[in-house]
């Protein structure tokens, strides 16, 4: 059996040159640490910490309501802003720093840093947005010319002066705002919603099958970026169109192209309902965190459990049984091959008729190393960075939980890792004092998916590259 470092080196080598399509949402995250300056800028809300935030956010008081509610709840959240308030924040407030944001941007940076070969599409690619890519020379952009897809260098694809900005307000335990103390280390995201983020990509939509011909898989996200103001014909029409694009993308592949769709929180119930009906059933894999899992379960009225576990409460190993039941019910209701959960103490996947279940556990273990590296360093820019993740031991609480699940299923977990044709699980590697948490879910999903793709296809990178 390989030791951890040899296995990591093998995994990284397997990813070399792996072609993958990533779309649709990249932006710049403006990072702000909650402090006295934030309090002096915002307007005090009524009942700080107690009220659910309005959606969309339209004022400094709305923003204060949202941040204090998130601090009190102990769970990260995201709410869209109106265009006008987004412009106000950008004009009046200065972030502490900025970094790549958006699921597509974060996943592209991770995949390119690991040596894979992403083809990435996003709507607004300004020079400012371009500067957020860690390895722009390793990323291609799909452009249509004379009805043919041409994958051009990302640097040649700049198409606007505008940039989508999301504001990320971070806080640590006991940080205070308007008398409300944070109960966990987490963040609130005030998200802009430019009209271009409408799931329409111009000529690419009609020719995306040509992208499907040249990639091994697709990581898709951003289906939650719609707003009523920007989608005149309604969510259903926009998502029907996006569903047809996914099908066209897949039609270009001779090998049943694998598609991972990363879910995301939105407070718009109609939008969540439309995504559940039109988008998620098209996935081979759906990725979600614990909060998103609860939304999926409750929105579908599955009633498999009475009360979902909350990360705001002390962790109990028995929670994994509840998560398993919820995942299994949602997977069955959607009719997808696999649904994956990234929780604090463990990563868990439930499958049915999935083409490569043996690769899933390996992907989950790899993603735990990536998650710990991201948390410890704040960013991953090179495969060498991942050795940092190995410095953090797999969660003992996660291991105990997985042992409980294995007993429940009458299966055996080896060293805390469960791998069967229908269930895979591994402990997460938890960093007690994380440098950065924004985007860890996207890191987990993208790293696990690309390694599953590469492992399942039994790639020989040297052979693949010499024949391309």
Coordinates of C-alpha atoms in Angstrom, one line a residue:
X1 CA 0.0 0.0 0.0
X2 CA 1.3 3.5 -0.9
X3 CA 2.0 5.9 1.9
X4 CA 0.1 9.2 1.9
X5 CA 2.8 11.2 0.1
X6 CA 3.3 8.6 -2.6
X7 CA -0.5 8.4 -3.1
X8 CA -0.7 12.2 -3.4
X9 CA 2.1 12.3 -5.9
X10 CA 0.3 9.6 -8.0
X11 CA -3.0 11.5 -7.8
X12 CA -1.3 14.7 -9.0
X13 CA 0.4 12.9 -11.9
X14 CA -2.9 11.4 -12.9
X15 CA -4.4 14.9 -13.3
X16 CA -1.7 16.2 -15.6
X17 CA -3.3 17.7 -18.8
X18 CA -6.8 16.5 -17.9
X19 CA -9.2 18.5 -20.2
X20 CA -12.3 19.7 -18.4
X21 CA -14.9 22.4 -19.2
X22 CA -15.8 24.8 -16.4
X23 CA -18.7 27.4 -16.5
X24 CA -20.3 29.9 -15.8
X25 CA -19.8 32.3 -12.8
X26 CA -16.5 34.0 -12.1
X27 CA -16.2 37.3 -10.2
X28 CA -13.9 39.3 -7.9
X29 CA -14.4 38.8 -4.2
X30 CA -13.9 42.0 -2.2
X31 CA -12.9 40.8 1.2
X32 CA -13.8 42.8 4.3
X33 CA -13.0 41.8 7.9
X34 CA -15.9 42.9 10.2
X35 CA -14.7 45.5 12.6
X36 CA -15.4 49.0 13.9
X37 CA -15.0 50.6 10.4
X38 CA -17.7 48.3 9.1
X39 CA -20.0 49.2 11.9
X40 CA -19.4 52.9 11.4
X41 CA -20.3 52.6 7.7
X42 CA -23.5 50.6 8.1
X43 CA -26.8 51.7 9.5
X44 CA -27.9 49.9 12.7
X45 CA -30.7 47.3 12.0
X46 CA -33.7 46.8 14.2
X47 CA -33.2 43.7 16.3
X48 CA -29.6 42.9 15.2
X49 CA -29.0 39.2 14.7
X50 CA -32.6 38.2 15.0
X51 CA -34.2 39.1 11.6
X52 CA -33.8 37.1 8.4
X53 CA -32.2 39.4 5.8
X54 CA -34.4 40.8 3.0
X55 CA -33.6 39.7 -0.5
X56 CA -32.4 41.5 -2.5
X57 CA -30.3 43.8 -0.2
X58 CA -31.0 47.4 -1.0
X59 CA -29.4 49.5 1.8
X60 CA -26.7 49.7 4.4
X61 CA -29.4 48.7 7.0
X62 CA -30.3 45.6 5.0
X63 CA -26.6 44.6 4.8
X64 CA -26.2 45.1 8.5
X65 CA -29.3 42.9 9.1
X66 CA -27.8 40.2 6.9
X67 CA -24.3 40.2 8.5
X68 CA -25.6 40.2 12.1
X69 CA -28.0 37.4 11.3
X70 CA -25.2 35.3 9.9
X71 CA -23.0 36.0 12.8
X72 CA -25.7 34.9 15.3
X73 CA -26.6 31.8 13.2
X74 CA -23.0 30.6 13.0
X75 CA -23.4 29.6 9.4
X76 CA -22.2 31.2 6.2
X77 CA -24.8 32.8 4.0
X78 CA -25.2 34.7 0.7
X79 CA -27.9 37.2 -0.5
X80 CA -28.1 39.1 -3.7
X81 CA -27.9 42.9 -3.9
X82 CA -29.9 45.3 -6.1
X83 CA -27.8 46.8 -8.9
X84 CA -28.1 50.2 -7.3
X85 CA -26.8 49.1 -3.9
X86 CA -24.0 47.1 -5.5
X87 CA -22.9 50.3 -7.3
X88 CA -23.1 52.2 -4.0
X89 CA -20.9 49.7 -2.1
X90 CA -18.3 49.8 -4.9
X91 CA -18.2 53.6 -5.0
X92 CA -18.1 54.2 -1.2
X93 CA -16.4 51.3 0.5
X94 CA -12.8 50.0 0.2
X95 CA -12.2 46.2 0.7
X96 CA -9.2 44.9 2.8
X97 CA -8.2 42.8 -0.2
X98 CA -9.6 41.1 -3.2
X99 CA -9.4 37.5 -4.6
X100 CA -10.9 35.3 -7.2
X101 CA -14.6 34.6 -6.5
X102 CA -17.4 32.7 -8.1
X103 CA -17.6 28.9 -8.3
X104 CA -16.2 28.8 -11.9
X105 CA -13.3 31.1 -11.0
X106 CA -12.4 29.2 -7.9
X107 CA -12.7 25.8 -9.5
X108 CA -10.6 27.0 -12.6
X109 CA -7.8 28.3 -10.3
X110 CA -7.7 25.0 -8.4
X111 CA -7.9 22.7 -11.5
X112 CA -5.2 24.7 -13.3
X113 CA -3.0 24.8 -10.2
X114 CA -3.2 21.0 -10.1
X115 CA -1.9 20.7 -13.7
X116 CA -5.2 19.9 -15.5
X117 CA -6.2 21.8 -18.7
X118 CA -9.4 23.7 -18.1
X119 CA -11.5 25.3 -20.9
X120 CA -13.4 28.0 -19.0
X121 CA -16.3 30.2 -19.9
X122 CA -17.6 33.2 -17.9
X123 CA -19.7 36.1 -19.0
X124 CA -17.6 39.2 -18.1
X125 CA -13.9 38.8 -18.6
X126 CA -12.3 42.2 -17.8
X127 CA -8.6 42.8 -17.2
X128 CA -9.4 43.0 -13.5
X129 CA -11.1 39.6 -13.6
X130 CA -8.2 38.2 -15.7
X131 CA -5.8 39.3 -13.0
X132 CA -7.5 37.0 -10.5
X133 CA -6.6 33.8 -12.4
X134 CA -3.5 32.2 -10.9
X135 CA -2.4 30.4 -14.1
X136 CA -4.0 32.3 -17.0
X137 CA -1.6 30.7 -19.5
X138 CA -2.9 27.3 -18.5
X139 CA -6.6 28.2 -19.2
X140 CA -8.3 28.3 -22.6
X141 CA -11.5 30.1 -23.5
X142 CA -14.1 28.8 -26.0
X143 CA -14.8 31.3 -28.8
X144 CA -17.0 30.7 -31.9
X145 CA -15.8 31.7 -35.3
X146 CA -17.5 30.6 -38.5
X147 CA -19.6 28.1 -36.6
X148 CA -16.5 26.4 -35.2
X149 CA -15.3 26.5 -31.6
X150 CA -11.8 27.9 -31.2
X151 CA -10.2 27.5 -27.8
X152 CA -8.1 30.6 -27.4
X153 CA -5.7 31.7 -24.6
X154 CA -7.5 33.3 -21.8
X155 CA -5.4 36.5 -22.1
X156 CA -6.9 37.0 -25.6
X157 CA -10.5 36.6 -24.4
X158 CA -10.9 39.9 -22.5
X159 CA -14.3 41.2 -23.6
X160 CA -15.4 44.0 -21.3
X161 CA -14.3 46.8 -18.8
X162 CA -17.0 45.7 -16.4
X163 CA -16.4 43.2 -13.5
X164 CA -18.8 41.4 -11.3
X165 CA -17.9 42.2 -7.6
X166 CA -19.2 40.2 -4.6
X167 CA -18.5 41.6 -1.1
X168 CA -17.4 39.0 1.4
X169 CA -17.7 40.0 5.1
X170 CA -15.6 37.7 7.2
X171 CA -15.6 37.3 10.9
X172 CA -14.2 35.1 13.6
X173 CA -15.7 33.7 16.8
X174 CA -16.5 36.6 19.3
X175 CA -16.1 39.3 16.6
X176 CA -18.9 41.8 17.3
X177 CA -21.2 44.0 15.2
X178 CA -24.0 46.1 16.6
X179 CA -23.8 44.0 19.8
X180 CA -24.0 40.6 18.1
X181 CA -21.1 38.3 18.7
X182 CA -20.1 35.7 16.0
X183 CA -20.6 32.1 17.1
X184 CA -18.4 30.6 14.4
X185 CA -15.6 31.5 12.0
X186 CA -17.5 32.1 8.8
X187 CA -18.7 34.8 6.3
X188 CA -21.6 36.6 4.7
X189 CA -21.5 37.3 1.0
X190 CA -23.4 40.3 -0.5
X191 CA -23.6 39.2 -4.2
X192 CA -24.0 41.4 -7.2
X193 CA -26.2 40.1 -10.1
X194 CA -25.2 41.7 -13.4
X195 CA -27.8 41.2 -16.2
X196 CA -25.2 39.3 -18.3
X197 CA -25.2 36.4 -15.8
X198 CA -28.4 35.0 -17.5
X199 CA -27.3 31.5 -18.6
X200 CA -27.1 32.7 -22.2
X201 CA -23.7 32.6 -23.8
X202 CA -24.4 33.8 -27.4
X203 CA -23.0 31.6 -30.2
X204 CA -21.4 29.2 -27.7
X205 CA -24.8 27.7 -26.7
X206 CA -25.4 26.4 -30.2
X207 CA -22.0 24.9 -30.6
X208 CA -21.1 23.7 -27.1
X209 CA -21.2 20.1 -28.4
X210 CA -17.8 20.8 -29.9
X211 CA -16.5 21.5 -26.4
X212 CA -18.0 18.2 -25.3
X213 CA -15.9 16.5 -28.0
X214 CA -12.6 17.6 -26.5
X215 CA -13.1 17.4 -22.7
X216 CA -13.3 14.5 -20.2
X217 CA -15.9 16.1 -18.0
X218 CA -17.7 19.4 -17.0
X219 CA -17.9 21.4 -13.8
X220 CA -21.0 23.6 -14.1
X221 CA -22.2 26.2 -11.6
X222 CA -23.9 29.6 -11.5
X223 CA -27.5 28.6 -12.1
X224 CA -28.5 30.6 -9.0
X225 CA -27.3 33.9 -10.4
X226 CA -30.7 34.8 -12.0
X227 CA -32.9 37.6 -10.8
X228 CA -36.5 38.5 -11.8
X229 CA -35.3 41.8 -13.1
X230 CA -32.9 40.3 -15.6
X231 CA -34.9 37.3 -16.8
X232 CA -38.0 38.7 -18.5
X233 CA -39.5 35.3 -19.4
X234 CA -39.0 33.8 -16.0
X235 CA -36.8 31.3 -14.3
X236 CA -38.3 28.3 -16.0
X237 CA -37.5 29.5 -19.5
X238 CA -34.0 30.4 -18.6
X239 CA -33.4 27.1 -16.9
X240 CA -35.0 25.1 -19.8
X241 CA -32.5 26.8 -22.1
X242 CA -29.6 26.0 -19.8
X243 CA -30.8 22.4 -19.5
X244 CA -30.8 22.1 -23.3
X245 CA -27.2 23.5 -23.4
X246 CA -26.1 20.8 -20.9
X247 CA -27.6 18.1 -23.2
X248 CA -26.0 19.6 -26.2
X249 CA -22.6 19.7 -24.4
X250 CA -23.0 16.0 -23.5
X251 CA -24.0 15.1 -27.0
X252 CA -20.6 16.0 -28.4
X253 CA -18.9 13.2 -26.4
X254 CA -18.7 9.6 -27.5
X255 CA -18.1 8.4 -23.9
X256 CA -21.1 9.8 -22.0
X257 CA -19.5 13.0 -20.7
X258 CA -19.7 13.3 -16.9
X259 CA -21.2 16.5 -15.6
X260 CA -20.9 17.8 -12.0
X261 CA -23.3 20.6 -11.0
X262 CA -22.4 22.5 -7.9
X263 CA -25.4 23.7 -6.0
X264 CA -25.5 27.1 -4.2
X265 CA -27.6 28.9 -1.7
X266 CA -30.2 31.4 -2.8
X267 CA -33.1 32.9 -0.7
X268 CA -35.3 33.0 -3.7
X269 CA -37.6 30.0 -3.3
X270 CA -38.9 30.1 -6.9
X271 CA -35.3 30.1 -8.2
X272 CA -34.4 27.1 -6.1
X273 CA -37.6 25.3 -7.3
X274 CA -36.7 25.9 -10.9
X275 CA -33.1 24.7 -10.4
X276 CA -34.4 21.6 -8.8
X277 CA -36.8 20.8 -11.6
X278 CA -34.8 21.8 -14.7
X279 CA -31.0 21.8 -13.9
X280 CA -30.1 19.3 -11.1
X281 CA -31.6 16.2 -12.8
X282 CA -29.2 16.7 -15.7
X283 CA -26.2 16.1 -13.5
X284 CA -24.2 13.0 -13.0
X285 CA -23.0 14.4 -9.7
X286 CA -24.5 17.1 -7.5
X287 CA -22.3 18.8 -4.9
X288 CA -23.7 20.5 -1.8
X289 CA -22.8 21.5 1.8
X290 CA -24.9 20.8 4.8
X291 CA -27.0 23.9 4.6
X292 CA -27.6 23.4 0.9
X293 CA -28.5 19.8 1.6
X294 CA -31.2 20.9 4.1
X295 CA -32.6 23.3 1.6
X296 CA -32.8 20.6 -1.1
X297 CA -34.5 18.2 1.3
X298 CA -37.0 20.7 2.6
X299 CA -37.8 22.2 -0.8
X300 CA -38.6 18.8 -2.2
X301 CA -40.9 18.0 0.7
X302 CA -39.2 14.7 1.2
X303 CA -39.7 14.6 5.0
X304 CA -37.1 11.8 5.4
X305 CA -36.0 13.4 8.7
X306 CA -37.8 15.7 11.1
X307 CA -34.8 17.9 11.9
X308 CA -31.7 18.3 9.9
X309 CA -28.3 18.5 11.7
X310 CA -26.9 22.0 12.1
X311 CA -23.2 22.9 12.0
X312 CA -24.1 25.6 14.6
X313 CA -24.6 22.9 17.2
X314 CA -21.9 20.6 18.7
X315 CA -21.1 17.8 16.2
X316 CA -22.6 14.3 17.0
X317 CA -21.4 11.3 15.0
X318 CA -25.0 10.1 14.6
X319 CA -25.6 13.1 12.3
X320 CA -24.0 11.1 9.4
X321 CA -27.0 8.7 9.4
X322 CA -29.4 11.6 9.0
X323 CA -27.2 13.1 6.2
X324 CA -27.1 9.7 4.5
X325 CA -30.9 9.3 4.5
X326 CA -31.3 12.9 3.2
X327 CA -28.7 12.3 0.4
X328 CA -30.2 9.0 -0.6
X329 CA -33.8 10.4 -0.8
X330 CA -32.7 13.5 -2.8
X331 CA -30.6 11.4 -5.2
X332 CA -33.5 9.1 -5.8
X333 CA -35.9 12.0 -6.3
X334 CA -33.6 13.8 -8.8
X335 CA -32.7 10.6 -10.5
X336 CA -29.0 11.4 -10.6
X337 CA -26.1 9.0 -10.4
X338 CA -24.4 10.6 -7.4
X339 CA -24.8 13.3 -4.8
X340 CA -21.9 14.4 -2.6
X341 CA -21.9 16.3 0.7
X342 CA -19.0 18.3 2.1
X343 CA -19.5 18.6 5.8
X344 CA -17.1 19.9 8.4
X345 CA -15.9 16.5 9.8
X346 CA -16.4 14.2 6.7
X347 CA -17.2 14.0 3.0
X348 CA -20.0 11.6 2.0
X349 CA -21.3 10.5 -1.4
X350 CA -24.4 8.4 -2.1
X351 CA -24.6 6.7 -5.5
X352 CA -26.8 4.5 -7.7
X353 CA -25.9 3.2 -11.2
X354 CA -22.8 5.4 -11.1
X355 CA -20.2 4.4 -13.7
X356 CA -17.1 4.5 -11.5
X357 CA -18.0 4.1 -7.8
X358 CA -14.6 2.8 -6.9
X359 CA -13.0 6.2 -7.9
X360 CA -15.3 8.2 -5.7
X361 CA -13.7 7.4 -2.3
X362 CA -10.3 8.2 -3.8
X363 CA -11.6 11.5 -5.0
X364 CA -13.1 12.3 -1.6
X365 CA -9.8 11.5 0.2
X366 CA -8.0 13.8 -2.3
X367 CA -10.5 16.6 -1.7
X368 CA -9.9 16.4 2.1
X369 CA -6.2 17.1 1.4
X370 CA -7.1 20.0 -0.9
X371 CA -9.6 21.4 1.7
X372 CA -7.0 21.4 4.5
X373 CA -4.4 23.0 2.2
X374 CA -6.9 25.8 1.3
X375 CA -7.8 26.4 4.9
X376 CA -4.2 26.4 6.1
X377 CA -2.7 28.5 3.3
X378 CA -5.6 30.5 2.1
X379 CA -4.9 29.5 -1.5
X380 CA -3.6 26.6 -3.6
X381 CA -1.3 27.7 -6.5
X382 CA 0.8 24.6 -7.0
X383 CA 0.6 20.8 -6.6
X384 CA 3.5 21.1 -4.1
X385 CA 1.1 23.1 -1.8
X386 CA -0.9 20.0 -1.1
X387 CA 1.8 18.5 1.1
X388 CA 0.6 21.1 3.6
X389 CA -2.8 19.4 3.7
X390 CA -1.2 16.1 4.7
X391 CA 0.1 17.7 7.8
X392 CA -3.4 17.7 9.2
X393 CA -4.7 14.4 10.4
X394 CA -8.1 13.0 9.3
X395 CA -10.8 14.1 11.7
X396 CA -11.3 11.6 14.6
X397 CA -14.9 12.7 14.9
X398 CA -15.4 12.1 11.2
X399 CA -13.8 8.7 11.4
X400 CA -16.2 7.7 14.3
X401 CA -19.2 8.9 12.3
X402 CA -18.1 6.9 9.2
X403 CA -17.7 3.8 11.4
X404 CA -21.3 4.3 12.6
X405 CA -22.5 4.6 9.0
X406 CA -20.6 1.5 8.0
X407 CA -22.2 -0.5 10.8
X408 CA -25.6 0.8 9.8
X409 CA -25.0 -0.4 6.2
X410 CA -23.4 -3.7 7.4
X411 CA -20.2 -2.7 5.6
X412 CA -16.6 -2.2 6.8
X413 CA -14.6 1.0 6.8
X414 CA -10.9 0.7 6.4
X415 CA -8.9 3.4 8.2
X416 CA -12.0 5.5 8.4
X417 CA -12.7 5.3 4.7
X418 CA -15.9 3.6 3.4
X419 CA -16.1 2.5 -0.2
X420 CA -19.0 0.5 -1.6
X421 CA -20.9 0.6 -4.9
X422 CA -23.5 2.9 -3.4
X423 CA -21.8 4.8 -0.6
X424 CA -18.3 6.4 -0.2
X425 CA -17.1 8.5 2.8
X426 CA -13.9 9.7 4.3
X427 CA -12.9 11.9 7.2
X428 CA -12.1 15.6 6.4
X429 CA -8.8 17.1 7.5
X430 CA -9.9 19.9 9.8
X431 CA -7.7 23.0 10.3
X432 CA -8.5 24.5 13.7
X433 CA -7.4 28.1 12.8
X434 CA -8.1 28.5 9.0
X435 CA -6.5 31.3 7.0
X436 CA -9.3 31.2 4.5
X437 CA -12.7 29.5 4.2
X438 CA -14.4 31.2 1.2
X439 CA -14.7 28.7 -1.6
X440 CA -13.7 25.5 0.3
X441 CA -16.8 23.8 -0.9
X442 CA -15.9 24.5 -4.5
X443 CA -12.3 23.2 -3.8
X444 CA -13.7 20.0 -2.4
X445 CA -16.1 19.4 -5.3
X446 CA -13.8 20.3 -8.1
X447 CA -10.8 18.3 -6.7
X448 CA -12.8 15.2 -6.0
X449 CA -14.5 15.3 -9.4
X450 CA -11.4 15.8 -11.6
X451 CA -9.6 13.0 -9.7
X452 CA -12.6 10.7 -10.2
X453 CA -12.6 11.5 -13.9
X454 CA -8.9 10.8 -14.2
X455 CA -9.0 7.7 -12.1
X456 CA -12.0 6.2 -13.8
X457 CA -10.5 6.6 -17.2
X458 CA -7.2 5.1 -16.1
X459 CA -5.4 7.9 -17.8
X460 CA -1.7 7.8 -18.8
X461 CA -1.0 11.6 -19.0
X462 CA 2.1 11.1 -21.2
X463 CA 0.2 9.0 -23.7
X464 CA -2.8 11.4 -23.7
X465 CA -0.7 14.5 -24.3
X466 CA 1.4 12.9 -27.0
X467 CA -1.7 11.8 -28.9
X468 CA -3.5 15.2 -28.7

